[in-house]
Short mmCIF file of C-alpha atoms in Angstrom, two decimals:
data_model
loop_
_atom_site.label_atom_id
_atom_site.label_comp_id
_atom_site.label_asym_id
_atom_site.label_seq_id
_atom_site.Cartn_x
_atom_site.Cartn_y
_atom_site.Cartn_z
CA MET A 1 11.88 0.54 10.36
CA SER A 2 10.38 -0.07 14.03
CA PRO A 3 11.46 -3.12 15.81
CA MET A 4 8.95 -6.81 15.89
CA ASN A 5 7.66 -6.86 18.98
CA VAL A 6 6.79 -10.07 20.55
CA VAL A 7 5.46 -11.72 23.73
CA PHE A 8 6.90 -15.20 23.50
CA VAL A 9 5.27 -17.18 26.48
CA ASP A 10 6.75 -21.06 26.74
CA ASP A 11 6.75 -22.83 30.24
CA ASP A 12 9.93 -24.97 29.18
CA ALA A 13 12.96 -22.91 29.97
CA ASP A 14 15.01 -24.77 27.81
CA VAL A 15 12.71 -23.99 24.60
CA ARG A 16 11.90 -20.03 26.57
CA HIS A 17 15.09 -18.57 25.40
CA ALA A 18 16.74 -21.02 22.33
CA ASN A 19 13.28 -19.14 21.14
CA ALA A 20 14.27 -15.74 22.09
CA GLN A 21 17.80 -15.60 21.07
CA ALA A 22 16.28 -17.09 18.13
CA LEU A 23 13.57 -14.30 17.62
CA ASP A 24 16.57 -11.79 18.77
CA LEU A 25 19.33 -12.74 16.28
CA GLN A 26 16.60 -11.96 13.48
CA GLY A 27 16.48 -8.14 15.40
CA VAL A 28 13.19 -9.41 17.46
CA SER A 29 12.45 -7.34 20.82
CA VAL A 30 11.63 -10.52 22.81
CA GLN A 31 9.81 -10.83 25.84
CA ALA A 32 9.60 -13.51 27.55
CA CYS A 33 7.53 -14.80 29.63
CA ALA A 34 7.36 -18.43 31.38
CA GLY A 35 3.70 -18.50 31.92
CA ALA A 36 0.93 -17.09 31.16
CA ARG A 37 -0.32 -15.27 33.56
CA GLU A 38 3.50 -12.93 33.34
CA ALA A 39 2.46 -11.80 29.95
CA LEU A 40 -1.17 -11.15 30.17
CA ASP A 41 0.69 -8.21 32.50
CA ILE A 42 2.42 -6.73 29.79
CA LEU A 43 0.00 -6.97 27.23
CA THR A 44 -2.57 -3.99 26.52
CA ASP A 45 -4.64 -3.23 24.48
CA THR A 46 -1.95 -0.85 22.28
CA PHE A 47 1.16 -3.46 22.53
CA PRO A 48 2.12 -2.75 20.11
CA GLY A 49 3.33 -6.86 18.16
CA VAL A 50 2.14 -9.70 18.53
CA LEU A 51 1.97 -12.50 21.43
CA VAL A 52 3.24 -16.14 20.99
CA THR A 53 2.56 -18.79 23.52
CA ASP A 54 2.46 -22.97 23.56
CA VAL A 55 -0.23 -24.64 24.18
CA ARG A 56 0.44 -26.83 27.04
CA MET A 57 1.46 -25.53 30.18
CA ALA A 58 0.61 -25.52 33.61
CA ASP A 59 -1.07 -22.73 35.25
CA MET A 60 -3.19 -21.37 32.30
CA ASP A 61 -2.81 -23.30 29.46
CA GLY A 62 -1.77 -21.42 26.05
CA LEU A 63 -5.79 -21.30 25.02
CA ALA A 64 -6.67 -20.25 28.45
CA LEU A 65 -4.59 -17.02 27.81
CA PHE A 66 -5.50 -16.53 24.08
CA ARG A 67 -9.07 -16.15 25.34
CA HIS A 68 -8.30 -13.24 28.09
CA VAL A 69 -6.41 -11.58 25.52
CA ARG A 70 -8.83 -11.90 22.82
CA ARG A 71 -11.17 -9.94 25.94
CA LEU A 72 -8.26 -7.66 26.19
CA ASP A 73 -8.02 -6.78 22.55
CA PRO A 74 -9.27 -8.58 19.66
CA GLU A 75 -6.64 -7.81 17.63
CA ILE A 76 -4.12 -8.73 18.70
CA PRO A 77 -2.11 -11.30 16.38
CA VAL A 78 -1.52 -14.64 18.86
CA ILE A 79 -0.02 -17.23 17.35
CA LEU A 80 0.16 -20.84 19.51
CA ILE A 81 2.93 -23.63 18.48
CA THR A 82 1.32 -26.80 19.55
CA GLY A 83 2.08 -30.23 19.44
CA HIS A 84 0.82 -33.08 16.44
CA GLY A 85 -1.90 -33.58 19.03
CA ASP A 86 -3.08 -30.23 19.35
CA ILE A 87 -4.11 -29.16 15.53
CA GLU A 88 -7.87 -29.87 15.80
CA MET A 89 -8.22 -27.56 18.84
CA ALA A 90 -5.53 -25.21 17.59
CA VAL A 91 -7.63 -25.30 13.59
CA GLY A 92 -11.03 -24.42 15.94
CA ALA A 93 -8.51 -21.23 17.78
CA MET A 94 -7.98 -19.45 15.00
CA ARG A 95 -12.41 -19.84 14.37
CA GLU A 96 -12.44 -18.38 17.53
CA GLY A 97 -9.74 -15.47 15.94
CA ALA A 98 -6.15 -16.97 16.98
CA TYR A 99 -3.70 -15.68 13.76
CA ASP A 100 -2.49 -18.16 13.55
CA PHE A 101 -0.46 -22.15 14.32
CA LEU A 102 3.08 -23.83 14.11
CA SER A 103 3.21 -27.27 14.71
CA LYS A 104 6.20 -28.31 16.61
CA PRO A 105 8.59 -29.18 14.93
CA TYR A 106 8.59 -25.99 13.17
CA ALA A 107 11.67 -23.98 11.12
CA PRO A 108 12.55 -20.48 12.54
CA GLU A 109 11.49 -18.79 8.92
CA ARG A 110 8.16 -19.83 9.50
CA LEU A 111 7.74 -18.60 13.19
CA LEU A 112 10.07 -15.25 11.49
CA ALA A 113 7.68 -15.36 8.74
CA ALA A 114 4.17 -15.15 11.11
CA ILE A 115 5.55 -13.40 13.71
CA ARG A 116 6.19 -10.24 10.63
CA HIS A 117 2.68 -10.90 9.01
CA GLY A 118 1.37 -10.79 12.25
CA THR A 119 3.16 -7.25 13.67
CA ALA A 120 2.27 -5.05 9.61
CA GLN A 121 -1.24 -6.34 10.80
CA ARG A 122 -1.10 -4.74 14.46
CA ARG A 123 0.70 -1.66 12.63
CA LEU A 124 -1.78 -1.51 10.50
CA VAL A 125 -5.19 -2.34 13.17
CA LEU A 126 -3.30 0.09 15.68
CA GLU A 127 -2.59 2.57 12.98
CA ASN A 128 -6.44 2.20 12.12
CA ARG A 129 -7.23 3.44 15.58
CA ARG A 130 -5.13 5.75 15.49
CA LEU A 131 -7.06 7.42 11.96
CA GLN A 132 -10.00 6.94 13.90
CA ALA A 133 -9.31 8.87 16.81
CA GLN A 134 -7.97 12.17 15.33
CA ALA A 135 -11.52 11.67 13.61
CA SER A 136 -12.90 12.27 16.33
CA GLY A 137 -10.80 14.96 18.13
CA ALA A 138 -9.69 18.50 17.26
CA GLY A 139 -5.69 17.69 15.91
CA GLY A 140 -5.43 16.39 12.45
CA ALA A 141 -1.45 16.03 11.25
CA ASP A 142 -1.74 12.77 12.69
CA ALA A 143 -4.37 12.03 10.51
CA ALA A 144 -2.43 13.38 7.70
CA GLU A 145 1.61 11.75 8.06
CA SER A 146 -0.85 8.76 8.51
CA MET A 147 -1.81 8.68 4.62
CA LEU A 148 2.27 7.75 4.10
CA ILE A 149 2.56 4.38 5.03
CA GLY A 150 5.89 3.10 6.35
CA ASP A 151 8.44 3.12 8.57
CA ALA A 152 11.29 2.33 5.90
CA PRO A 153 14.08 6.32 7.02
CA ALA A 154 13.56 8.06 3.69
CA MET A 155 9.68 7.83 4.82
CA VAL A 156 10.42 9.38 8.40
CA ARG A 157 12.31 11.62 7.01
CA ILE A 158 9.21 12.69 4.34
CA ARG A 159 7.17 13.02 7.11
CA GLU A 160 9.84 15.21 9.14
CA LEU A 161 9.92 17.36 6.40
CA LEU A 162 6.66 17.83 5.43
CA ARG A 163 5.74 19.16 8.49
CA HIS A 164 8.64 21.63 8.87
CA VAL A 165 7.45 22.93 5.58
CA ALA A 166 3.93 23.44 6.09
CA ASP A 167 2.97 26.33 7.21
CA ALA A 168 5.92 28.28 5.25
CA ASP A 169 4.15 29.96 1.70
CA VAL A 170 6.84 27.59 -0.14
CA ASP A 171 6.43 25.61 -3.33
CA VAL A 172 7.09 22.21 -3.74
CA LEU A 173 8.24 20.01 -5.82
CA ILE A 174 7.76 16.34 -5.60
CA HIS A 175 9.70 13.55 -7.96
CA GLY A 176 8.83 10.12 -7.88
CA GLU A 177 8.58 7.34 -10.49
CA THR A 178 4.86 6.39 -11.58
CA GLY A 179 2.61 5.09 -8.63
CA SER A 180 5.48 6.25 -6.03
CA GLY A 181 2.62 8.47 -4.57
CA LYS A 182 3.01 11.78 -5.44
CA GLU A 183 -0.32 12.78 -5.25
CA VAL A 184 -0.25 11.12 -1.23
CA VAL A 185 2.48 13.60 -0.36
CA ALA A 186 0.66 16.58 -2.13
CA GLN A 187 -2.43 15.47 0.38
CA VAL A 188 -0.09 14.87 3.15
CA LEU A 189 1.78 18.68 3.05
CA HIS A 190 -1.27 20.66 2.39
CA ARG A 191 -3.94 18.33 4.83
CA LEU A 192 -0.89 20.02 7.57
CA SER A 193 -0.52 23.26 6.45
CA ARG A 194 -2.72 26.26 7.73
CA ARG A 195 -4.61 25.41 4.63
CA ARG A 196 -6.04 22.55 4.63
CA ASP A 197 -9.84 23.36 5.27
CA ALA A 198 -9.22 25.97 1.11
CA PRO A 199 -9.26 23.29 -1.93
CA PHE A 200 -6.98 21.10 -3.36
CA VAL A 201 -6.96 21.44 -6.61
CA ALA A 202 -4.95 18.23 -7.82
CA ILE A 203 -4.32 18.84 -12.26
CA ASN A 204 -2.80 16.53 -14.64
CA CYS A 205 -1.09 18.15 -17.37
CA GLY A 206 -0.22 15.32 -19.31
CA ALA A 207 -3.94 14.15 -19.08
CA LEU A 208 -5.29 16.87 -20.55
CA PRO A 209 -5.34 18.27 -24.24
CA GLU A 210 -3.81 21.39 -25.36
CA SER A 211 -6.46 22.87 -26.69
CA VAL A 212 -7.95 22.66 -23.22
CA VAL A 213 -5.26 23.90 -20.56
CA GLU A 214 -4.88 27.47 -21.03
CA SER A 215 -9.42 27.50 -20.02
CA GLU A 216 -8.56 25.06 -17.51
CA LEU A 217 -6.13 26.43 -15.48
CA PHE A 218 -6.23 30.42 -16.03
CA GLY A 219 -10.51 30.09 -17.01
CA HIS A 220 -11.91 32.03 -18.98
CA GLU A 221 -14.86 34.99 -19.59
CA ALA A 222 -18.79 34.36 -21.60
CA GLY A 223 -16.73 34.50 -25.34
CA ALA A 224 -14.15 34.26 -24.86
CA PHE A 225 -13.38 32.12 -27.74
CA THR A 226 -16.64 29.93 -29.82
CA GLY A 227 -19.00 28.01 -27.31
CA ALA A 228 -17.80 29.72 -24.13
CA GLN A 229 -20.96 30.77 -23.67
CA LYS A 230 -20.90 31.71 -19.46
CA ARG A 231 -18.02 32.40 -17.25
CA ARG A 232 -15.65 29.37 -16.24
CA VAL A 233 -13.44 30.14 -13.54
CA GLY A 234 -10.31 28.14 -13.67
CA ARG A 235 -7.91 25.76 -11.76
CA ILE A 236 -5.63 27.72 -10.25
CA GLU A 237 -8.07 31.05 -9.50
CA HIS A 238 -10.51 27.94 -7.97
CA ALA A 239 -7.82 26.93 -5.69
CA HIS A 240 -7.57 29.91 -3.43
CA GLY A 241 -6.69 29.90 -0.13
CA GLY A 242 -5.82 25.99 -0.77
CA THR A 243 -3.00 24.43 -2.89
CA LEU A 244 -2.89 23.66 -7.12
CA PHE A 245 -0.91 20.35 -7.42
CA LEU A 246 0.40 20.19 -10.68
CA ASP A 247 1.29 16.31 -11.68
CA GLU A 248 3.54 15.54 -14.52
CA ILE A 249 3.98 18.70 -15.15
CA GLU A 250 7.31 17.91 -17.50
CA SER A 251 4.93 17.66 -19.91
CA MET A 252 3.13 21.32 -19.52
CA SER A 253 4.05 22.97 -22.83
CA ALA A 254 6.51 25.56 -22.98
CA ALA A 255 4.04 28.65 -23.58
CA MET A 256 1.84 27.03 -20.72
CA GLN A 257 5.60 26.85 -18.08
CA VAL A 258 6.32 31.37 -19.38
CA ARG A 259 2.36 31.25 -17.78
CA LEU A 260 2.95 29.41 -15.10
CA LEU A 261 6.39 31.33 -14.29
CA ARG A 262 4.07 34.51 -13.64
CA VAL A 263 1.48 33.17 -11.32
CA LEU A 264 4.44 31.56 -9.32
CA GLU A 265 5.61 35.72 -9.81
CA THR A 266 2.91 38.06 -9.05
CA ARG A 267 0.35 35.49 -7.41
CA GLN A 268 -1.91 37.17 -9.69
CA VAL A 269 -3.57 35.10 -12.92
CA ALA A 270 -6.06 36.66 -16.01
CA PRO A 271 -8.86 34.37 -17.61
CA LEU A 272 -9.08 34.40 -21.08
CA GLY A 273 -11.26 36.96 -22.38
CA THR A 274 -9.88 39.64 -19.93
CA ASN A 275 -7.01 42.23 -18.90
CA GLU A 276 -8.20 41.76 -15.21
CA GLN A 277 -5.68 40.06 -13.30
CA ARG A 278 -6.80 38.98 -9.77
CA THR A 279 -4.65 37.91 -6.94
CA VAL A 280 -4.67 34.04 -5.42
CA ASP A 281 -3.34 33.91 -2.65
CA LEU A 282 -2.21 28.90 -3.04
CA ARG A 283 1.24 27.09 -3.12
CA VAL A 284 1.61 25.25 -5.75
CA VAL A 285 3.05 21.71 -5.34
CA ALA A 286 4.25 20.70 -8.19
CA ALA A 287 5.60 16.76 -9.24
CA THR A 288 7.27 14.63 -12.35
CA LYS A 289 8.63 11.37 -12.63
CA ALA A 290 11.54 13.58 -14.30
CA ASP A 291 14.55 14.04 -12.27
CA LEU A 292 13.87 18.16 -13.65
CA GLY A 293 17.77 18.76 -11.51
CA ASP A 294 19.67 17.58 -15.15
CA PRO A 295 19.52 19.50 -17.64
CA ALA A 296 19.93 16.28 -19.44
CA LEU A 297 16.65 14.83 -18.50
CA ARG A 298 14.90 18.43 -17.97
CA ALA A 299 14.98 18.98 -22.26
CA GLN A 300 12.20 21.17 -22.91
CA PHE A 301 11.00 22.11 -19.56
CA ARG A 302 12.67 25.85 -19.11
CA GLU A 303 15.63 27.09 -16.04
CA ASP A 304 14.12 29.32 -14.49
CA LEU A 305 10.59 27.35 -13.76
CA TYR A 306 12.40 24.81 -12.27
CA TYR A 307 14.47 26.64 -9.94
CA ARG A 308 11.16 28.88 -8.63
CA LEU A 309 9.76 25.62 -7.94
CA ASN A 310 12.54 23.48 -7.01
CA VAL A 311 12.43 25.71 -2.93
CA VAL A 312 12.00 22.70 -1.71
CA THR A 313 12.41 19.30 -2.71
CA VAL A 314 10.56 15.88 -2.21
CA ASN A 315 12.51 12.98 -3.81
CA ILE A 316 9.84 10.43 -3.08
CA PRO A 317 11.93 6.92 -2.93
CA PRO A 318 11.07 3.59 -4.82
CA LEU A 319 9.49 0.74 -3.45
CA ARG A 320 12.70 -1.17 -4.22
CA GLU A 321 14.69 0.96 -2.12
CA ARG A 322 11.74 0.81 0.93
CA ARG A 323 11.33 -2.74 1.04
CA GLU A 324 10.94 -3.26 4.51
CA ASP A 325 7.44 -1.26 4.14
CA ILE A 326 6.10 -3.49 1.86
CA PRO A 327 4.57 -5.65 4.29
CA LEU A 328 2.39 -3.09 6.28
CA LEU A 329 1.70 -1.60 2.66
CA PHE A 330 0.38 -5.10 1.40
CA THR A 331 -1.83 -4.99 4.25
CA HIS A 332 -3.11 -2.67 4.83
CA PHE A 333 -3.91 -2.69 0.82
CA ALA A 334 -5.59 -5.21 1.76
CA ALA A 335 -7.92 -5.11 4.00
CA LEU A 336 -9.88 -1.57 2.41
CA ALA A 337 -9.87 -3.75 -0.74
CA ALA A 338 -11.74 -6.63 1.81
CA ARG A 339 -13.80 -4.35 2.48
CA ARG A 340 -14.62 -2.91 -0.57
CA PHE A 341 -15.08 -5.82 -2.10
CA GLY A 342 -17.35 -7.52 0.99
CA CYS A 343 -14.28 -10.22 0.61
CA PRO A 344 -12.55 -12.14 3.30
CA ALA A 345 -8.54 -10.61 3.72
CA PRO A 346 -6.73 -12.78 3.23
CA GLN A 347 -3.93 -14.47 4.39
CA PRO A 348 -0.47 -15.00 2.86
CA ASP A 349 1.69 -17.48 2.70
CA PRO A 350 6.09 -17.27 3.63
CA ALA A 351 6.10 -18.00 -0.40
CA LEU A 352 4.18 -14.68 -1.67
CA TRP A 353 6.27 -13.00 1.08
CA ARG A 354 9.48 -13.56 -0.38
CA ARG A 355 7.82 -13.24 -4.15
CA LEU A 356 6.30 -9.48 -3.16
CA MET A 357 9.73 -8.44 -1.31
CA ALA A 358 11.62 -9.79 -4.55
CA HIS A 359 9.80 -8.13 -7.29
CA ASP A 360 11.34 -5.31 -8.53
CA TRP A 361 7.63 -3.60 -8.47
CA PRO A 362 8.26 -1.15 -11.98
CA GLY A 363 4.67 0.15 -11.00
CA ASN A 364 5.72 0.60 -7.61
CA VAL A 365 2.99 1.66 -4.61
CA ARG A 366 -0.19 1.39 -6.84
CA GLU A 367 1.69 -1.96 -9.08
CA LEU A 368 1.75 -3.45 -5.14
CA ALA A 369 -2.76 -1.90 -3.85
CA HIS A 370 -3.01 -3.29 -7.57
CA VAL A 371 -1.97 -6.45 -7.19
CA ALA A 372 -3.61 -6.33 -3.27
CA ASP A 373 -7.09 -5.88 -4.99
CA ARG A 374 -7.06 -9.18 -7.15
CA CYS A 375 -5.28 -11.30 -4.09
CA VAL A 376 -8.61 -10.33 -2.31
CA LEU A 377 -10.17 -11.19 -5.71
CA GLY A 378 -8.93 -14.15 -6.39
CA VAL A 379 -8.64 -12.86 -9.60
CA GLN A 380 -5.04 -13.13 -11.55
CA PRO A 381 -1.51 -14.70 -9.70
CA MET A 382 0.51 -12.24 -8.21
CA PRO A 383 3.54 -11.70 -9.22
CA ALA A 384 6.19 -13.37 -10.66
CA GLY A 385 3.86 -16.28 -10.19
CA ALA A 386 2.78 -16.10 -6.08
CA SER A 387 -0.18 -16.18 -5.20
CA CYS A 388 -2.64 -15.93 -2.89
CA THR A 389 -4.35 -18.22 -0.57
CA THR A 390 -6.01 -18.28 2.77
CA ALA A 391 -4.86 -21.92 4.26
CA PRO A 392 -1.75 -23.30 2.40
CA ASP A 393 -1.66 -26.18 5.04
CA ALA A 394 -5.20 -27.47 4.87
CA GLY A 395 -6.74 -29.81 2.80
CA SER A 396 -6.07 -33.23 1.75
CA LEU A 397 -2.57 -33.84 -0.37
CA PRO A 398 -5.49 -34.03 -3.77
CA GLU A 399 -6.90 -31.34 -2.50
CA ARG A 400 -3.91 -29.07 -2.59
CA ILE A 401 -1.80 -30.60 -5.44
CA GLU A 402 -4.85 -29.27 -7.11
CA ARG A 403 -4.36 -25.52 -5.42
CA TYR A 404 -1.20 -25.92 -6.50
CA GLU A 405 -2.44 -26.60 -10.84
CA ALA A 406 -4.72 -23.63 -10.66
CA GLU A 407 -2.31 -21.45 -9.36
CA LEU A 408 0.22 -22.80 -12.06
CA ILE A 409 -2.07 -22.29 -14.50
CA ARG A 410 -2.90 -19.27 -13.76
CA GLU A 411 0.45 -18.26 -13.61
CA ALA A 412 0.88 -19.42 -17.52
CA LEU A 413 -2.61 -17.58 -18.38
CA ALA A 414 -1.18 -14.18 -16.79
CA ALA A 415 2.31 -14.49 -18.16
CA HIS A 416 0.06 -14.84 -21.95
CA ASP A 417 -1.91 -12.20 -21.53
CA GLY A 418 -4.31 -15.06 -21.55
CA ASP A 419 -3.81 -16.42 -25.18
CA ILE A 420 -5.08 -19.87 -24.84
CA ARG A 421 -2.23 -21.41 -27.27
CA GLY A 422 0.44 -19.61 -25.42
CA ALA A 423 -0.43 -21.48 -22.55
CA LEU A 424 -0.82 -24.97 -23.51
CA ALA A 425 2.20 -24.25 -25.01
CA ALA A 426 3.66 -23.60 -21.76
CA LEU A 427 1.94 -26.44 -19.37
CA GLY A 428 1.96 -29.01 -22.54
CA LEU A 429 -1.43 -29.70 -22.12
CA PRO A 430 -4.00 -30.71 -25.16
CA ARG A 431 -6.60 -28.57 -25.56
CA LYS A 432 -9.42 -30.63 -24.52
CA THR A 433 -7.76 -31.02 -20.50
CA PHE A 434 -7.21 -27.30 -21.20
CA TYR A 435 -10.12 -26.37 -21.41
CA ASP A 436 -11.88 -29.21 -18.93
CA LYS A 437 -9.33 -27.13 -15.89
CA LEU A 438 -10.51 -23.98 -17.25
CA ARG A 439 -14.19 -25.30 -15.93
CA ARG A 440 -12.82 -27.23 -12.66
CA TYR A 441 -11.60 -24.36 -11.28
CA GLY A 442 -13.77 -21.36 -12.61
CA ILE A 443 -10.91 -19.32 -13.92
CA ASP A 444 -12.35 -16.69 -16.64
CA ARG A 445 -9.27 -16.38 -18.98
CA ARG A 446 -11.05 -12.97 -19.40
CA ALA A 447 -9.52 -11.67 -16.84
CA TYR A 448 -6.09 -11.87 -18.32
CA VAL A 449 -6.74 -10.51 -20.85
CA ARG A 450 -4.94 -6.76 -21.25
CA GLY A 451 -8.31 -4.13 -21.90
CA GLU A 452 -10.62 -6.68 -21.13
CA PRO A 453 -12.59 -6.48 -17.94
CA ARG A 454 -12.10 -7.84 -14.79
CA THR A 455 -14.99 -9.55 -14.17
CA GLY A 456 -13.60 -11.29 -11.48
CA ALA A 457 -13.41 -14.99 -11.51
CA ALA A 458 -14.90 -17.72 -9.63
CA SER A 459 -12.45 -19.82 -7.35
CA GLY A 460 -13.74 -23.35 -7.35
CA GLY A 461 -12.25 -25.17 -4.87
CA THR A 462 -9.43 -23.64 -5.02
CA SER A 463 -8.08 -20.31 -3.40
CA SER A 464 -6.05 -18.51 -6.02
#
């Protein structure tokens, strides 16, 4: 993973040295500065990290430095270190756009967590700028690769492999668990290749009924069967010049496997109702969640088709094996969800990050994206009891207790799929008291029932 970069500003040499040393031991790349002007010489609009500055300093104080940085680049995360008497000022600075503030004395873990989250946000900002620059420029390779978010070594290797084989006319097999991003990898490969301006045709082999799969893949002529009133171009022929993506290929029937193997070998297709062989120029990218290299797991999948597809194999690691990418991915999905739903992106607290990092993510990146959606909407707690709060330490003690109580109620509903009796038993509350609290906190029980439409419960005076 790329190192976290920090400019740390404090005019107290002992404090500056101690913090720089502690952060360095945590793998943070620190540039320690004795004053604001020294920091301004380092910071640029492409600086890939976070500014941490004390507020009380001679010459130029931290608040003035923050405002200078805002003019330089308003999206550089600035973390203010404050004394007790500066908290009200720091809160005002956050309204102006400061990323976070820490009150002295602060735990080293709290500083590290703020830096980690700020770094993830900064990487996302720079990535989005790079995408926008690519969109307005001539090249598209960097924009395509940016779809594969992650700095884990496995993701770096995947991007390198895709670049290497993009323009080679070889078929590709992608292996990965459900939700790991197999179609995204296929799309990146397509966009990196010389075929990028031709169609990318995706078909889920497991979602098509057996009765229509042949017509969908190979097409048919008018009158080929009852109900075939006009000619239909199949997905294979439609992908001519481009890329055919076959997801869940392990679910393809034996008969279809034979026909697909012939297409791969001859690059010709014969629609139903004709003996005419039509030449197709395409790359086939197949995806599977089963390990087809294991004969025991391959089951009914043809060995010759497997070896024909297995010219190049891309193995996508599950999210639990690249946990270092979770902050960047979550920040990315939360930002997308905030724009889509017209909501502010939440500011996760350290407890939330710990839960995200500890979760096993059986649904992989897709599950993380859904969690980010729910976090932005405030309709359901995070996995393993995690929650999403916009201001975890704000408010009076009764207000903070109410927020915590609302989170416990949401957790109980989620754990019991919205079942009232189960939630009552878990919480030990009388039914009337429970319903009173649902109304008080604006919690909609139906949002936690599997299969029910998620209507988006209001959060009332609490954060979810």
